PDB file of C-alpha atoms in Angstrom:
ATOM      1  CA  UNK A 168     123.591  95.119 137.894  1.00 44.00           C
ATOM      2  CA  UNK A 169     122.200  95.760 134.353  1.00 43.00           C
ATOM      3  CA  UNK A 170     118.962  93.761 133.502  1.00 49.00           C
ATOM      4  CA  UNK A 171     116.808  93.618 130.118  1.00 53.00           C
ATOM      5  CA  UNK A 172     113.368  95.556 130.255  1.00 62.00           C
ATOM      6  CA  UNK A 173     110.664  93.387 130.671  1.00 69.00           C
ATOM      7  CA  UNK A 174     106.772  94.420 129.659  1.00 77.00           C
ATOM      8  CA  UNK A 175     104.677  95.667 132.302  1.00 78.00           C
ATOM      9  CA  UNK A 176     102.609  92.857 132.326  1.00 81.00           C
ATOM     10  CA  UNK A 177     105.751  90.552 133.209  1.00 85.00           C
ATOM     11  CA  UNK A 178     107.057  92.485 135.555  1.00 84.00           C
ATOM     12  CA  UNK A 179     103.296  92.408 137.769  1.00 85.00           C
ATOM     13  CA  UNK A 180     103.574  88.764 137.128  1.00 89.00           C
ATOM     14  CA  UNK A 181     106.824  88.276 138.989  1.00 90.00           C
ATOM     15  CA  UNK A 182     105.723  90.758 141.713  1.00 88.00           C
ATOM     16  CA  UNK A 183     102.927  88.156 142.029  1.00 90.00           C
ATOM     17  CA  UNK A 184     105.333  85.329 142.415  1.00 93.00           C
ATOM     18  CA  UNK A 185     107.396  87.456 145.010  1.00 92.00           C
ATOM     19  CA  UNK A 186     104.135  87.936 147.018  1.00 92.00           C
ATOM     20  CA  UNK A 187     103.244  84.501 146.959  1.00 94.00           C
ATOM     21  CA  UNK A 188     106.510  83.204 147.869  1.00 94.00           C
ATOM     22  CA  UNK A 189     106.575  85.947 151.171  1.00 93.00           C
ATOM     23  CA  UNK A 190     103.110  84.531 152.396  1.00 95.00           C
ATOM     24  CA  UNK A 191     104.729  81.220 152.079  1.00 95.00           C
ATOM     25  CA  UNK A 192     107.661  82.883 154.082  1.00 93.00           C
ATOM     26  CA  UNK A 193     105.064  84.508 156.765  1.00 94.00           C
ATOM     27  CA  UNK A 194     103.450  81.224 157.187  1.00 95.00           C
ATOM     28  CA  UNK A 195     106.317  79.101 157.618  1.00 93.00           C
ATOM     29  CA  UNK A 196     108.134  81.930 160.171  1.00 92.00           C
ATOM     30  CA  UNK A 197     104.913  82.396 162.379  1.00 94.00           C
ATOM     31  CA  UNK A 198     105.280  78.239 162.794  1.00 93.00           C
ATOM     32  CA  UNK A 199     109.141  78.489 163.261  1.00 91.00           C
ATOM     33  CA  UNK A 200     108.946  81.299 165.806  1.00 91.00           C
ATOM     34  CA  UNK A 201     106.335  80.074 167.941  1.00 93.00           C
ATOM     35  CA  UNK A 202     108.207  76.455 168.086  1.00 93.00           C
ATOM     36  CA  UNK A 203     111.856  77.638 168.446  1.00 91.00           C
ATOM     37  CA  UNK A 204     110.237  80.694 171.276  1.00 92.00           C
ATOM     38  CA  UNK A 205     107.915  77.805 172.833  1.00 92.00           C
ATOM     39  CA  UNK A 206     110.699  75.379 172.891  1.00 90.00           C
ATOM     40  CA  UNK A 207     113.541  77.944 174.119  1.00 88.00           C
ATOM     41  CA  UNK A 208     111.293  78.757 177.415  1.00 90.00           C
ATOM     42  CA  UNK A 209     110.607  75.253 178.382  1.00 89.00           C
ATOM     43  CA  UNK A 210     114.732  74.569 177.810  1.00 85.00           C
ATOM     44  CA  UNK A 211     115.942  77.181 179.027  1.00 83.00           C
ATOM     45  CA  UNK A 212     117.653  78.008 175.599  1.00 81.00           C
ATOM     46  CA  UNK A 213     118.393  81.611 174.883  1.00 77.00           C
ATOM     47  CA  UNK A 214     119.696  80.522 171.155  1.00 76.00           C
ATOM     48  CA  UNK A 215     116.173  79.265 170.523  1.00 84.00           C
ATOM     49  CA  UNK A 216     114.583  82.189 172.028  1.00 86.00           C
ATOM     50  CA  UNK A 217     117.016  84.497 169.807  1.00 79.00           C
ATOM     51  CA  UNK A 218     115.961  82.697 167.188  1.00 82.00           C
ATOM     52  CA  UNK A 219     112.089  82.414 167.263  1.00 87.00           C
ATOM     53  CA  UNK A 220     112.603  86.460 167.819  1.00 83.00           C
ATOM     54  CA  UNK A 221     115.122  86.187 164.565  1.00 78.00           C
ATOM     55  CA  UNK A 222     112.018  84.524 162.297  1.00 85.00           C
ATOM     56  CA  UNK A 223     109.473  87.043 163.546  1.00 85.00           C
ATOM     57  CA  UNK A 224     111.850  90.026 162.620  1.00 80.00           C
ATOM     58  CA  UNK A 225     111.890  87.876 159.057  1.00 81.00           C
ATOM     59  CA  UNK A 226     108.003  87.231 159.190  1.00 88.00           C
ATOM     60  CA  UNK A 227     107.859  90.929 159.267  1.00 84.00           C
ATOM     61  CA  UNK A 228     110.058  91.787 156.575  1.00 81.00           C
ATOM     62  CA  UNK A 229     107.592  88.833 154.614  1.00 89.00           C
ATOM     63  CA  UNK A 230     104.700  91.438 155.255  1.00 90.00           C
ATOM     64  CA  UNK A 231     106.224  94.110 154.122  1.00 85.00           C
ATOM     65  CA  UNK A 232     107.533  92.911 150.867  1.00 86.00           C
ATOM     66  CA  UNK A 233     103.830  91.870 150.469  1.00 91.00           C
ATOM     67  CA  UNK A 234     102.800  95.397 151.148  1.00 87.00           C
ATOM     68  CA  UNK A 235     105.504  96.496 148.843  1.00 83.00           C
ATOM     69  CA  UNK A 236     104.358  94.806 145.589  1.00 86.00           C
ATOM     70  CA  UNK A 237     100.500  95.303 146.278  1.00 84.00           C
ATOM     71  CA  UNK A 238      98.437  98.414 144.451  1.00 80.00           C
ATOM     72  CA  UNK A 239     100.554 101.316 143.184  1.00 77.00           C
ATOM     73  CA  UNK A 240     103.330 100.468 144.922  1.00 76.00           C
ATOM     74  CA  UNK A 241     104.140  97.800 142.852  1.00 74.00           C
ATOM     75  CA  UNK A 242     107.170 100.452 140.566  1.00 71.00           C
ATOM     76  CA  UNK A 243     107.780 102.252 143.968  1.00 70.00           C
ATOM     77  CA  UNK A 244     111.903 102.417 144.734  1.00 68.00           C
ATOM     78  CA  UNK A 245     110.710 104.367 147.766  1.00 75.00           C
ATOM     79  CA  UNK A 246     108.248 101.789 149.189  1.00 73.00           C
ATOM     80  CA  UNK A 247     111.234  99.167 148.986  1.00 69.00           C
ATOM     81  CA  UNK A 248     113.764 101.853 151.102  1.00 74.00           C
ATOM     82  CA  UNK A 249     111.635 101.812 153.594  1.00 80.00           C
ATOM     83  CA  UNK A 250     110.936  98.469 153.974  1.00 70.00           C
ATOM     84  CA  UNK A 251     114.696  98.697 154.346  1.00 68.00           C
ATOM     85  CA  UNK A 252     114.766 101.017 157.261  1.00 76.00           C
ATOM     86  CA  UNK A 253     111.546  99.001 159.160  1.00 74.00           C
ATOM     87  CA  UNK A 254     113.584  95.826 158.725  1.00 66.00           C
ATOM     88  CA  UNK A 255     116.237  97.464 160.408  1.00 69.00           C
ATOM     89  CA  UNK A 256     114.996  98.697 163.593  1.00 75.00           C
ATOM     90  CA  UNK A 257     112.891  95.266 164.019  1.00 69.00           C
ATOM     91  CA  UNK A 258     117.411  93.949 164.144  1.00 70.00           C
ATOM     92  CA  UNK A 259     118.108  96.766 166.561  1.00 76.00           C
ATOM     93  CA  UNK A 260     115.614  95.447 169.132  1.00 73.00           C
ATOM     94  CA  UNK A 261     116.152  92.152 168.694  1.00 68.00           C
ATOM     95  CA  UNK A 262     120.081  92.443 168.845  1.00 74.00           C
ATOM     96  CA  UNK A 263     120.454  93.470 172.694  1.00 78.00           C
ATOM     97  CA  UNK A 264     118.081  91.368 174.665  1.00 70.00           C
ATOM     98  CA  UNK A 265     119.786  88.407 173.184  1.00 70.00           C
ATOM     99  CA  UNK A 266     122.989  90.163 173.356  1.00 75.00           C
ATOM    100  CA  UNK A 267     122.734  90.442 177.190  1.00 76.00           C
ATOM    101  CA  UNK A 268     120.710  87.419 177.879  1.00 69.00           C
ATOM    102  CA  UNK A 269     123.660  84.865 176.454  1.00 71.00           C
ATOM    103  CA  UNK A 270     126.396  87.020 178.549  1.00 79.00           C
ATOM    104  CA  UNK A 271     124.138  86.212 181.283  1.00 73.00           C
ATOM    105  CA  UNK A 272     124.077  82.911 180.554  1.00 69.00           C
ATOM    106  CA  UNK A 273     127.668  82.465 179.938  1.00 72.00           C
ATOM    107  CA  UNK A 274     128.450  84.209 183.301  1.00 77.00           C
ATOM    108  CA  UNK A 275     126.227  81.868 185.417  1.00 68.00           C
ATOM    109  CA  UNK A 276     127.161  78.982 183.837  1.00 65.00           C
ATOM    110  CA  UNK A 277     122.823  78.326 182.640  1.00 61.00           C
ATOM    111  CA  UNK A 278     122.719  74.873 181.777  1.00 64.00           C
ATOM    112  CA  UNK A 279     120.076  74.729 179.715  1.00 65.00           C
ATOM    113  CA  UNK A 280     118.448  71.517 178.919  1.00 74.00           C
ATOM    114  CA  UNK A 281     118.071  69.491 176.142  1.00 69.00           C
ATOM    115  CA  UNK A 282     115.694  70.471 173.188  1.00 80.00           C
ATOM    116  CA  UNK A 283     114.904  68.092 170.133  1.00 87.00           C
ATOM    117  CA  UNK A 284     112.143  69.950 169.368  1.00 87.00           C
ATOM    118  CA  UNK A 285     114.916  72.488 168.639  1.00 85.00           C
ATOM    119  CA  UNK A 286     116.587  70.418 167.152  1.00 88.00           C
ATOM    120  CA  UNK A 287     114.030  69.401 164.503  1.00 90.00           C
ATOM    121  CA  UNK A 288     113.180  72.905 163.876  1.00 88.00           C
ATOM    122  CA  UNK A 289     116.774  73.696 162.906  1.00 88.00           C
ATOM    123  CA  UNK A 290     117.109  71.016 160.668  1.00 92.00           C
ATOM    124  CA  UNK A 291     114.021  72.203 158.653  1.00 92.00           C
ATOM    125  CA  UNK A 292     115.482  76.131 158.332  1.00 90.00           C
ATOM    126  CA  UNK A 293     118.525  74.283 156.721  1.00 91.00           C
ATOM    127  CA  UNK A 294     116.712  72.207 154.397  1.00 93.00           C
ATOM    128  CA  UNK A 295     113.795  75.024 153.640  1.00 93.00           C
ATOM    129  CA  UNK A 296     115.687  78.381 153.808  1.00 92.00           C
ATOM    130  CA  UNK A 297     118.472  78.482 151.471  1.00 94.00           C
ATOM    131  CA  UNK A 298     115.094  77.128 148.907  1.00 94.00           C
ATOM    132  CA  UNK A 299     113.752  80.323 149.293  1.00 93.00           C
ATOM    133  CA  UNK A 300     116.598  82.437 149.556  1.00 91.00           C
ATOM    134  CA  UNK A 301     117.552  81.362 145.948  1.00 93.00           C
ATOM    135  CA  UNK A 302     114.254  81.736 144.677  1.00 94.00           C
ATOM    136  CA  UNK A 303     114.018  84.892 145.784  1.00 91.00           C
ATOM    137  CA  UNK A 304     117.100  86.282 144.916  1.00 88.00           C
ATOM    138  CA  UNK A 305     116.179  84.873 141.461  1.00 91.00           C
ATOM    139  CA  UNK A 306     112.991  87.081 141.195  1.00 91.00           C
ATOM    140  CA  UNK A 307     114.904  90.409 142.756  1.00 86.00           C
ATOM    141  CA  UNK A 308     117.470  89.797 139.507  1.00 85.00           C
ATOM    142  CA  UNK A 309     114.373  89.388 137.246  1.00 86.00           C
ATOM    143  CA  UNK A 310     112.597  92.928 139.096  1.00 82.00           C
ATOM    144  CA  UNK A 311     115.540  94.906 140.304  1.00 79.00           C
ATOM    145  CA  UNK A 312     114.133  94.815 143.738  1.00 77.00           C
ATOM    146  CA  UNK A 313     116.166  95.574 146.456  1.00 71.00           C
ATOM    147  CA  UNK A 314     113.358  94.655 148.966  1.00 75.00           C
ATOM    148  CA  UNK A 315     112.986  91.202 147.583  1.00 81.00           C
ATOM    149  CA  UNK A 316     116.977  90.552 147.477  1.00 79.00           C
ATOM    150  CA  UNK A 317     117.304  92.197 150.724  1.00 75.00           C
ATOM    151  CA  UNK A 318     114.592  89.087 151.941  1.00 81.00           C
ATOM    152  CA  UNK A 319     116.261  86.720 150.382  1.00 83.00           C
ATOM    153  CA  UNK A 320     119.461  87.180 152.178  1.00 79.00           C
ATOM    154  CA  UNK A 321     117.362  87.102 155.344  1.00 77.00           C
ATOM    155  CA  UNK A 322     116.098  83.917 154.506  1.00 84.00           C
ATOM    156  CA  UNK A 323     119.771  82.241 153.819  1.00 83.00           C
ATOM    157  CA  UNK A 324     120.936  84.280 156.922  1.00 77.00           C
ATOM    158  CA  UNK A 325     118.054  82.327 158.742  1.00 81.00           C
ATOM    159  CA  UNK A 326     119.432  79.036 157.195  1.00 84.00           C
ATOM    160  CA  UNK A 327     123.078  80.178 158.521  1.00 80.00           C
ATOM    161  CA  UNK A 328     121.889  80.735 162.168  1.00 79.00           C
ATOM    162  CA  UNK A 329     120.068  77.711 162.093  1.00 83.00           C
ATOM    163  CA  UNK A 330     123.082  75.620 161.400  1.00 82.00           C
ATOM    164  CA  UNK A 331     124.697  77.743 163.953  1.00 77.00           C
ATOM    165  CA  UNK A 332     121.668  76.455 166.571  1.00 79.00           C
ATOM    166  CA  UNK A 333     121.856  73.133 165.371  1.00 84.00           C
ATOM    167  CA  UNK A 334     125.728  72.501 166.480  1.00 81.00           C
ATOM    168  CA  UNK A 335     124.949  74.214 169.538  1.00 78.00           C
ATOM    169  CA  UNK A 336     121.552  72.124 170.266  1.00 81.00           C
ATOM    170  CA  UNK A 337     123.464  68.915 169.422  1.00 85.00           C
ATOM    171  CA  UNK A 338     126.568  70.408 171.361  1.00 82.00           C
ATOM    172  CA  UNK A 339     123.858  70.523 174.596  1.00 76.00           C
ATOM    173  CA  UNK A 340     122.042  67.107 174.127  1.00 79.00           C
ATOM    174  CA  UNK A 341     125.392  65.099 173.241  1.00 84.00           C
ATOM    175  CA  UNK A 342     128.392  66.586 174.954  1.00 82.00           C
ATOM    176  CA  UNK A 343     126.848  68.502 177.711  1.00 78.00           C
ATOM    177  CA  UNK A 344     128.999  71.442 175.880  1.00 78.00           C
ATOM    178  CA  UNK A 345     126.113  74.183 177.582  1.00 75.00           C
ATOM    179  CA  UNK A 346     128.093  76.814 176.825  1.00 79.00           C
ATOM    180  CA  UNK A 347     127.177  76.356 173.204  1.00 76.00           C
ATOM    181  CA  UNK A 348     124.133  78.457 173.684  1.00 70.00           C
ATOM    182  CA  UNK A 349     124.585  80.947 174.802  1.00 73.00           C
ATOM    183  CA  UNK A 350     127.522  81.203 172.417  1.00 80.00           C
ATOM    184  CA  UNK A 351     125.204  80.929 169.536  1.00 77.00           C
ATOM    185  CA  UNK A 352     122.805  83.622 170.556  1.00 73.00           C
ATOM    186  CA  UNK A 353     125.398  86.070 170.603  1.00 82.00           C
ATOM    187  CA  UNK A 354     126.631  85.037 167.412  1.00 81.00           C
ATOM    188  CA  UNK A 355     122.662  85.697 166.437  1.00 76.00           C
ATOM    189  CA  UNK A 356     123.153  88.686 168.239  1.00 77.00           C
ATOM    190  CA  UNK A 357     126.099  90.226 166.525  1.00 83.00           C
ATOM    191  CA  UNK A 358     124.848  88.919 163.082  1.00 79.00           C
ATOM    192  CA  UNK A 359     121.725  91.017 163.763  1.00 73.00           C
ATOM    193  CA  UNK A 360     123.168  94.139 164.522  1.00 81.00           C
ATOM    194  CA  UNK A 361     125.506  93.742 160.992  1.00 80.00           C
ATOM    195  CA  UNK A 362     122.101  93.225 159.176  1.00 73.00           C
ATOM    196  CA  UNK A 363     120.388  95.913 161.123  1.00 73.00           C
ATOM    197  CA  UNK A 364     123.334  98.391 159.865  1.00 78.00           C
ATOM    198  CA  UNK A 365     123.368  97.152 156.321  1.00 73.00           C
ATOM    199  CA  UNK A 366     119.518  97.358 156.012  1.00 65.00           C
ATOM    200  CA  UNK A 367     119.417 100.795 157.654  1.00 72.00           C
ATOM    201  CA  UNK A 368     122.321 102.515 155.489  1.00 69.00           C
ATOM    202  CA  UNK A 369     120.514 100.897 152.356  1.00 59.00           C
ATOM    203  CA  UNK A 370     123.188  98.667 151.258  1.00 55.00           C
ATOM    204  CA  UNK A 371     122.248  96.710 147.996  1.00 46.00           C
ATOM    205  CA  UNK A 372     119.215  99.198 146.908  1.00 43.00           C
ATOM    206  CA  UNK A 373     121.245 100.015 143.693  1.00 42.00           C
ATOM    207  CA  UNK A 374     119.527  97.269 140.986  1.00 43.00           C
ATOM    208  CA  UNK A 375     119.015  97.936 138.107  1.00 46.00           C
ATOM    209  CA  UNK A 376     115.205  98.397 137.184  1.00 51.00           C
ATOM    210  CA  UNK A 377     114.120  96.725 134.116  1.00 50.00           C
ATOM    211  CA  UNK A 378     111.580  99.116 133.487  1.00 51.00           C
ATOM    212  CA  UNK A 379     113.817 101.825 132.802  1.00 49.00           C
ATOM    213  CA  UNK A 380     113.118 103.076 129.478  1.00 46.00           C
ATOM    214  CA  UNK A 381     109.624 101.381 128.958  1.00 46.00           C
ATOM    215  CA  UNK A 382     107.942 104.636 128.932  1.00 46.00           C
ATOM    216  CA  UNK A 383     105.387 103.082 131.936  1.00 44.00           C
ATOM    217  CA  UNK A 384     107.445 102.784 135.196  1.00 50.00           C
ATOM    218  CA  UNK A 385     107.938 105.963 137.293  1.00 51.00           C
ATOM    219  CA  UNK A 386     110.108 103.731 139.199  1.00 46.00           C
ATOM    220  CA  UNK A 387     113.682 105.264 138.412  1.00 43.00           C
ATOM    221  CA  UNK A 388     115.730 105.531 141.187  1.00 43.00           C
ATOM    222  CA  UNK A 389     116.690 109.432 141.778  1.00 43.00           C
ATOM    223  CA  UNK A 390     118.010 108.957 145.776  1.00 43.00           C
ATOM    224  CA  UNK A 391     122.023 109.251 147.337  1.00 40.00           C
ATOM    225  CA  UNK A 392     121.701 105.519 147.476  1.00 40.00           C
ATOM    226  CA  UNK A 393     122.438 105.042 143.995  1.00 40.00           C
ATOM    227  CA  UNK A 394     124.736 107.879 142.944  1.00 39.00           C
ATOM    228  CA  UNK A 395     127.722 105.444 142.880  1.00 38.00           C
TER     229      UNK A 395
END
């Protein structure tokens, strides 16, 4: 995707604005995780376990973005690749504990109880998320940054799931539909290992920089990842 150039003093002013809105993120995930991990023990709820791990795996990819943009790695296409590749293994891990925890679930017929704490929580990600996502996505056009685009998808895939936990929360509390859980965490758990593959081949490093041509950024992009 072709973008203008932008001075150099722009484009550190928009990295600012994409660190600031990652400590936001880091913030608000360390809260979600703790709640949705807290409140998936004491229900029994392997979705809200899989997805308190999900918002620490995005927490994570908050701090790196923030150690992306800070000091000379500010113009660095090879800071942002492997962001890409820590991001992935952090999916790898989480993919098969939930993976194998919901077939457990499903097998022995787990009721797990109801959660409205949960349930709260979820309906927050689906309000807050996709705010984020587009805001970040915004600023990746603006900086050609893969890592920051790459984030913001995280952040609407976190809205997604969270929908996806809602129904099955609701599912629980309402209908006594119990198999909605562990339903959902493998549907966390297959979405993670997509993301995991995605983020570990590279897919979507190939934006445009708009400092290419301004005579200042040694930020052109030179890897396999872009030949196309």
């Amino acid at each position: 995707m072709a973008v203008a150039t932008i001075t150099r003093d722009r484009y550190e002013l928009l990295a600012g604005r994409v660190k600031l809105l990652s400590w936001f993120s880091l913030a608000w995930m360390t809260v979600e995780g703790g709640v949705a991990i807290g409140a998936g023990i004491a229900a029994g709820s392997i979705a809200l376990v899989g997805f308190g791990l999900d918002s620490a795996i995005e927490g994570f990819a908050s701090v790196i973005i923030i150690w992306r943009f800070t000091g000379r790695r500010v113009f660095s296409h090879a800071a942002e690749e492997r962001a890409q590749r820590l991001v992935a293994v952090q999916f790898f891990l989480l993919a098969p504990y939930v993976g194998v925890e919901s077939v457990r679930a499903l097998v022995g017929g787990e009721h797990p109880q109801a959660s409205w704490v949960g349930v709260a929580l979820a309906v927050a990600s689906v309000v807050l998320m996709p705010v984020l996502a587009v805001a970040k996505q915004r600023l990746a056009d603006q900086l050609g940054s893969a890592a920051t685009a790459g984030e913001g998808r995280q952040n609407m895939l976190c809205a997604y799931l969270a929908g996806a936990l809602l129904l099955g929360l609701l599912g629980n509390a309402l209908l006594g539909a119990w198999w909605l859980d562990p339903a959902v965490g493998l549907l966390i758990a297959s979405v993670a290992v997509k993301e995991g593959r995605e983020a570990w081949r590279g897919e979507g490093c190939c934006v445009s920089s708009p400092l290419d041509g301004t005579g200042f950024a040694g930020d052109a992009c030179h890897d396999d990842c872009c030949a196309h």
